[in-house]
GROMACS .gro file of C-alpha atoms in nm:
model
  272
    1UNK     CA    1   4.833  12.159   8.336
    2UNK     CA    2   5.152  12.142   8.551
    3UNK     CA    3   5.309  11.996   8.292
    4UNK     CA    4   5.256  12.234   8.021
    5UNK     CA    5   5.338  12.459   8.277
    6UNK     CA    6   5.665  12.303   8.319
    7UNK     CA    7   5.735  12.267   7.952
    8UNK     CA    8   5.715  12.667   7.931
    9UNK     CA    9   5.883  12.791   8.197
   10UNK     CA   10   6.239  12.863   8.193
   11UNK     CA   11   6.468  12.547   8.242
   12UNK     CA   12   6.819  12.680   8.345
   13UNK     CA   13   6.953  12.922   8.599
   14UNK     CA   14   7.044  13.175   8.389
   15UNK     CA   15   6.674  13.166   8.187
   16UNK     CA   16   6.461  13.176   8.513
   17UNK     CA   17   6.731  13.471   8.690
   18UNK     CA   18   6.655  13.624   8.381
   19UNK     CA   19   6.303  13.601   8.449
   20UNK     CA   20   6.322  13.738   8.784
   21UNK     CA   21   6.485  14.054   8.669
   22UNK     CA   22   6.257  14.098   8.381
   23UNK     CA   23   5.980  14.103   8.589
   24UNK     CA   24   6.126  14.302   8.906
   25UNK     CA   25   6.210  14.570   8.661
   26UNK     CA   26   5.865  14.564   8.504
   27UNK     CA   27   5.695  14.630   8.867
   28UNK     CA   28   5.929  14.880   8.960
   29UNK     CA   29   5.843  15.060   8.637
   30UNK     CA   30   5.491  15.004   8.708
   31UNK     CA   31   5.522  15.138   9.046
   32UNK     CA   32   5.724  15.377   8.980
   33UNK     CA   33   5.490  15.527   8.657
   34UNK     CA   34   5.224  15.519   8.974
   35UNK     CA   35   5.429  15.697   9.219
   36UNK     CA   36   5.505  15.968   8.977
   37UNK     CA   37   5.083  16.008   8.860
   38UNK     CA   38   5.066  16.031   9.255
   39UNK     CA   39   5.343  16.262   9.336
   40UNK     CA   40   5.259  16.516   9.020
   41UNK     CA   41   4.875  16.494   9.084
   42UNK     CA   42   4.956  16.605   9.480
   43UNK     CA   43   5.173  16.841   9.306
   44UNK     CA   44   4.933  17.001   9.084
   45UNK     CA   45   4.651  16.986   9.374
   46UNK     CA   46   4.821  17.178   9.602
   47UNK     CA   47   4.917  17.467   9.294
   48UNK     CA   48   4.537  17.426   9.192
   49UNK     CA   49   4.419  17.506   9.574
   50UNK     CA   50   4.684  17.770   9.586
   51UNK     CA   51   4.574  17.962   9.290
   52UNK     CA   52   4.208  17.913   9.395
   53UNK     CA   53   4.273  18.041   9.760
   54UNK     CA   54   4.449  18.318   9.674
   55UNK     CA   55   4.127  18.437   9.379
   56UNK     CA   56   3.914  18.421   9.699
   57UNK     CA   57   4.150  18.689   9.899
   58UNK     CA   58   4.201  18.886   9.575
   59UNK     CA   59   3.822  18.894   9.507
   60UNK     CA   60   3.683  18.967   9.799
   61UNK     CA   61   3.935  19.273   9.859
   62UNK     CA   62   3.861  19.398   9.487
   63UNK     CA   63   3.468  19.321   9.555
   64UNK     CA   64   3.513  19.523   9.945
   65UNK     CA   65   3.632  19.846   9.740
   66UNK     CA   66   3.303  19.906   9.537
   67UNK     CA   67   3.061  20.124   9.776
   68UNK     CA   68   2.735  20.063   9.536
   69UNK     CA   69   2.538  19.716   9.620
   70UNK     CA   70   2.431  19.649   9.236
   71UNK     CA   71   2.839  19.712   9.123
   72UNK     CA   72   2.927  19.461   9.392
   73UNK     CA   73   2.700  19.149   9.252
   74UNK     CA   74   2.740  19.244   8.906
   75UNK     CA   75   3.160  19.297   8.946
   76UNK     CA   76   3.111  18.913   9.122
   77UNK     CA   77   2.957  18.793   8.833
   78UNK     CA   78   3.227  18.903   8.628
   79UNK     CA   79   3.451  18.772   8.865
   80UNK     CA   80   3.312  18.403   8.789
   81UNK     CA   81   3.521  18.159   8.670
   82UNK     CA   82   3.437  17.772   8.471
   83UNK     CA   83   3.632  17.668   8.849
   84UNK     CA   84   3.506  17.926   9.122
   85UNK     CA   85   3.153  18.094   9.130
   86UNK     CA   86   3.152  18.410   9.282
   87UNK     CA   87   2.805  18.600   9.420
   88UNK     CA   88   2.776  18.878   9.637
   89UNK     CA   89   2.469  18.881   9.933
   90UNK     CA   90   2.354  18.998  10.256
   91UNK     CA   91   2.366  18.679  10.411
   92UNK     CA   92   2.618  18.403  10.413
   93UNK     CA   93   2.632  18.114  10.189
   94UNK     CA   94   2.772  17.894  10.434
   95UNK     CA   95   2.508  17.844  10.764
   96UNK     CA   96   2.668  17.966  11.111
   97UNK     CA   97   2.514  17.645  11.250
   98UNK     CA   98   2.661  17.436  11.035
   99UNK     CA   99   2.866  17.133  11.171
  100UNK     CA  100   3.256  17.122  11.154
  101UNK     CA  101   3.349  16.820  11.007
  102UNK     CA  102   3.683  16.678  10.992
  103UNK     CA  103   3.702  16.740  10.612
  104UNK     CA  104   3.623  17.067  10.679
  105UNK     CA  105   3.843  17.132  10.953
  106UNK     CA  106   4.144  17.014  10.767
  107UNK     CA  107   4.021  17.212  10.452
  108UNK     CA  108   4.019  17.537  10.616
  109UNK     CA  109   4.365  17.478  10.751
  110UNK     CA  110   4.546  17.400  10.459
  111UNK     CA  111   4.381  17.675  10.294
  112UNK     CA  112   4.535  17.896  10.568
  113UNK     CA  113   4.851  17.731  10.521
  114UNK     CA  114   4.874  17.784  10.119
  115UNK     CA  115   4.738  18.127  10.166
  116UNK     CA  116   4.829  18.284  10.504
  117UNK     CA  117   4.610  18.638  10.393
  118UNK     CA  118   4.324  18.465  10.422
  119UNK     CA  119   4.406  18.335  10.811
  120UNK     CA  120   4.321  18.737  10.869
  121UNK     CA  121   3.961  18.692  10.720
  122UNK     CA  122   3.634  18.615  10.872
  123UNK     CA  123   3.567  18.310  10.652
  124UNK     CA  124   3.349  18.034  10.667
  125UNK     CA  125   3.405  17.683  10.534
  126UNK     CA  126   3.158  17.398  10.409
  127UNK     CA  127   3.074  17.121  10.205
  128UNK     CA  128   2.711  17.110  10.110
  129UNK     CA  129   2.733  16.716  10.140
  130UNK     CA  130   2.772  16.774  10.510
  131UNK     CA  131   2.496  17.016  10.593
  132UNK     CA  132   2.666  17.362  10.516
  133UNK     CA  133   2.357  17.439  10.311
  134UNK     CA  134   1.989  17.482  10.408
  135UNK     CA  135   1.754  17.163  10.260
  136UNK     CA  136   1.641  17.429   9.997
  137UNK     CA  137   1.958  17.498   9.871
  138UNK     CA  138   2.164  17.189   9.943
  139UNK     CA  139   2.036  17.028   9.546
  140UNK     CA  140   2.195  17.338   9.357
  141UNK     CA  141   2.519  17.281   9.584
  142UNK     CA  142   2.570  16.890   9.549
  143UNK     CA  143   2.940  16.771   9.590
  144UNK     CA  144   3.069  17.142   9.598
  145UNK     CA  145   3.268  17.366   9.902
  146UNK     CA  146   3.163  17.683   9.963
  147UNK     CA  147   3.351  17.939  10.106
  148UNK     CA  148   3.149  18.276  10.251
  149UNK     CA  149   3.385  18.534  10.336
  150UNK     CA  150   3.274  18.808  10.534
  151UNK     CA  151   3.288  19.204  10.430
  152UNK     CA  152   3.354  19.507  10.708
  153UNK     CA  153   2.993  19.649  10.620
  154UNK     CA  154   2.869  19.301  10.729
  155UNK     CA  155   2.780  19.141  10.348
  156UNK     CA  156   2.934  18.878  10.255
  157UNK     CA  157   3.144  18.721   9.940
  158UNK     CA  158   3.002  18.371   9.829
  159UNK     CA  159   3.216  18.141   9.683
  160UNK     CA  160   3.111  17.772   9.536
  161UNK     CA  161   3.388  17.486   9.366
  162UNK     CA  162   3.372  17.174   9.234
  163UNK     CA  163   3.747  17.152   9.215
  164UNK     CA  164   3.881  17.286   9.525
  165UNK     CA  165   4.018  17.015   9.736
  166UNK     CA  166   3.902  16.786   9.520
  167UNK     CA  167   4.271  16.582   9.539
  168UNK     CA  168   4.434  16.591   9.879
  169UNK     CA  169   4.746  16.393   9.858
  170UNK     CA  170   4.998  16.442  10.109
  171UNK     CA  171   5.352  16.607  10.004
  172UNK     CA  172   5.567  16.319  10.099
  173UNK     CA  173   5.304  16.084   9.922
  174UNK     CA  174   5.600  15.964   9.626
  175UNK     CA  175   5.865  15.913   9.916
  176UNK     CA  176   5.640  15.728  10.100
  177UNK     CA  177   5.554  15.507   9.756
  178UNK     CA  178   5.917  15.464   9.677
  179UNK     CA  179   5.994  15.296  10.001
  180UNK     CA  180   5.675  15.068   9.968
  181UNK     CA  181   5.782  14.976   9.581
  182UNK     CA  182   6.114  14.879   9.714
  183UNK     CA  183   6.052  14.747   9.981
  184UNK     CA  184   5.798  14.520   9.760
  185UNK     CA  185   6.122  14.478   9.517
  186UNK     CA  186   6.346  14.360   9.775
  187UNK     CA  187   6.078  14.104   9.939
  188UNK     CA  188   6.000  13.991   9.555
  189UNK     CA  189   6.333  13.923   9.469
  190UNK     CA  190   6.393  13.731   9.785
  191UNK     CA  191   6.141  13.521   9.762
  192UNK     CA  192   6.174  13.444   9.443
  193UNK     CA  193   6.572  13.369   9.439
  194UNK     CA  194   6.476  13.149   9.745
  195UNK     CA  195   6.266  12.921   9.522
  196UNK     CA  196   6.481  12.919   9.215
  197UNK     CA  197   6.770  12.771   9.431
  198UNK     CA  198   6.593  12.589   9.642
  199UNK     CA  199   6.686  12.270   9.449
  200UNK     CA  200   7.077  12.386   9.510
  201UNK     CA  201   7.029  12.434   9.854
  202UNK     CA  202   6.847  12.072   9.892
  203UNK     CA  203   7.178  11.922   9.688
  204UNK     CA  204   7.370  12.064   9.970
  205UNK     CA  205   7.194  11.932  10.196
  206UNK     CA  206   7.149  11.562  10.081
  207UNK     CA  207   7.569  11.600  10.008
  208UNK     CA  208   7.633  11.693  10.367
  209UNK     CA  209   7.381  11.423  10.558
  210UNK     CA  210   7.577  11.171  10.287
  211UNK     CA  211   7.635  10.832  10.519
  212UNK     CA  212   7.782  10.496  10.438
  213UNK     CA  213   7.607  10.400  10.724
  214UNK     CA  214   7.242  10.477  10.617
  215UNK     CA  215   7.029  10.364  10.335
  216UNK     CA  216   7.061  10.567  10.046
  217UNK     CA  217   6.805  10.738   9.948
  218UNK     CA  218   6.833  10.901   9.594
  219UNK     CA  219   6.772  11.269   9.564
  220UNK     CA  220   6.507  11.429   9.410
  221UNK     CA  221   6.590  11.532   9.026
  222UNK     CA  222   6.354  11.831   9.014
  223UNK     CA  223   6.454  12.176   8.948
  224UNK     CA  224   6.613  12.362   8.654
  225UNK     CA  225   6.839  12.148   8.422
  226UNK     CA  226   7.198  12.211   8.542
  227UNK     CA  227   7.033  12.103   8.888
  228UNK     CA  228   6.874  11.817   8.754
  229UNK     CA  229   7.191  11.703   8.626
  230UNK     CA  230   7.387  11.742   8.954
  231UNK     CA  231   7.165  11.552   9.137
  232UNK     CA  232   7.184  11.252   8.890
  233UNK     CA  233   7.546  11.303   8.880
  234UNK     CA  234   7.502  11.288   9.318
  235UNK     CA  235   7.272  10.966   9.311
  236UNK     CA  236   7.493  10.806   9.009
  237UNK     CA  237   7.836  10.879   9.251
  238UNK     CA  238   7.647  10.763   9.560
  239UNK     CA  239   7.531  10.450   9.416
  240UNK     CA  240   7.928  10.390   9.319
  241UNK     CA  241   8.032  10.435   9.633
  242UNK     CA  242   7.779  10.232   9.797
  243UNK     CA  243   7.882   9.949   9.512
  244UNK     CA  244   8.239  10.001   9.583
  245UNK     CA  245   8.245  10.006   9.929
  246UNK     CA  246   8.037   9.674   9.969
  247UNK     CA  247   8.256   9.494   9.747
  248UNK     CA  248   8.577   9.581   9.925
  249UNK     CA  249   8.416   9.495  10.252
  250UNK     CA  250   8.320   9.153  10.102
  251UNK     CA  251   8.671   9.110   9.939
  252UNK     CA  252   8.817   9.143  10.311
  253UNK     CA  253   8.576   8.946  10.473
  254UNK     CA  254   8.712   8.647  10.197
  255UNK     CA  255   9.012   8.683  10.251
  256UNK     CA  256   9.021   8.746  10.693
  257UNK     CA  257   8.826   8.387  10.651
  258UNK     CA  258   9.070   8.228  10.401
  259UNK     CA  259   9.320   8.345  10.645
  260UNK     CA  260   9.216   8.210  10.983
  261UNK     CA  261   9.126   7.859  10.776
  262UNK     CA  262   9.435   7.754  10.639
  263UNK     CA  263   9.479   7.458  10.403
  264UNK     CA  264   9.543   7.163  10.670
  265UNK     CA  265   9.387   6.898  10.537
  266UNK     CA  266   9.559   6.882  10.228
  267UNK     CA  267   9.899   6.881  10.407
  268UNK     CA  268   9.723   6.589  10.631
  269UNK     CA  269   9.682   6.390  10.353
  270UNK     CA  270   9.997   6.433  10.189
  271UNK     CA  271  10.135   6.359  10.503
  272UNK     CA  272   9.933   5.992  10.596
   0.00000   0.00000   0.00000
């Protein structure tokens, strides 16, 4: 398996930093195709919430102006939308008792925020998932927010959504991605350079810890091609100079004992 690993991948510098820029560009296209879903999606939510917030205030004022109690729930019923139902009752949708959740909390404040008419209302805000419904009512409800806003003659303006607040993505949500995508970039990169030259680095290393005095101890031949080649070329000039050094040092050692051994008994002889 590593092998036909090996046989595939890239075998020169240039192929595999090719490779690395391939596929950095390919994530930060990725990412950034994600970033931009995120950042128009918070983009669109907060429009959607707008335009939703602002029907409530709208409605309620045009629903206020009827005197007659049958031409305010049958004007709400016209009112009704596929994304906000509108009713009209004596009572409020939403229970007084009901429990302020941190959902609901920051629900009614952005609304406040996108809308800042509807801060002057007497409005209360729910989810029927967290008990803003009675048990009877809570099935018809499932999964939606309800909004009751209250009228001067004490009625009050029901309002249910499947679709309000549904997506709650924070403004600065694609800043916040680009820095993690490049940050992600730059770490990839790194890392990944680090590797590919990690046989380069280890040349470097064996060249600079290079001793006449030591054993040699041939270098690894692993790596991309143009690496594998220097470090046979580094073993190959290493073993040379190993070879070439030893045979000078035995040359001199002949020839400092030829020296201090002169040829005396031949001159003896020639002599007696």
């Amino acid at each position: 398996m590593t092998r036909m690993f090996q046989k595939g991948f890239p075998d020169t510098v240039a192929s595999r930093a090719i490779l690395i820029l391939v596929a950095a560009l390919l994530a930060f296209h990725l990412v950034g195709y994600w970033a931009y879903r995120v950042g128009v999606e918070s983009l669109a939510s907060a429009q959607r919430d707008r335009g939703l917030a602002e029907r409530i205030v709208s409605i309620k004022r045009a629903i206020a102006g009827i005197p007659q109690e049958p031409e305010r729930d049958r004007a709400a019923h016209d009112l009704t939308s596929a994304s906000l139902e509108v009713h009209w009752s004596k009572v409020s949708l939403v229970l007084g008792t009901a429990p302020t959740t941190e959902r609901t909390a920051a629900m009614e404040a952005k609304l406040k925020e996108l809308v800042p008419d509807l801060a002057t209302e007497s409005f209360r805000l729910g989810f029927a998932d967290d008990g803003a419904l009675g048990s009877g009512e809570a099935d018809a409800y499932r999964h939606m927010m309800l909004v009751s806003v209250r009228l001067d003659d004490g009625s009050w303006v029901n309002f249910s959504s499947t679709t309000l607040g549904a997506a709650q993505h924070a403004d600065w949500s694609v800043l916040a991605v680009t820095i993690c995508f490049g940050v992600a970039i730059i770490v990839v990169a790194v890392l990944l350079l680090r590797w590919a030259t990690r046989p380069l680095r280890e040349l470097a290393v064996a060249a600079e810890r290079f001793s006449l005095d030591q054993i040699p101890k041939p270098l690894d031949e692993t790596g991309p091609a143009e690496v594998r080649r220097a470090a046979r070329a580094f073993n190959t000039m290493r073993e040379r100079i190993q070879r070439l050094v030893s045979e000078r040092m035995q040359a001199f050692l002949a020839r400092s004992t030829h020296a201090h051994h002169p040829a005396t008994p031949a001159l003896r002889t020639d002599g007696g």
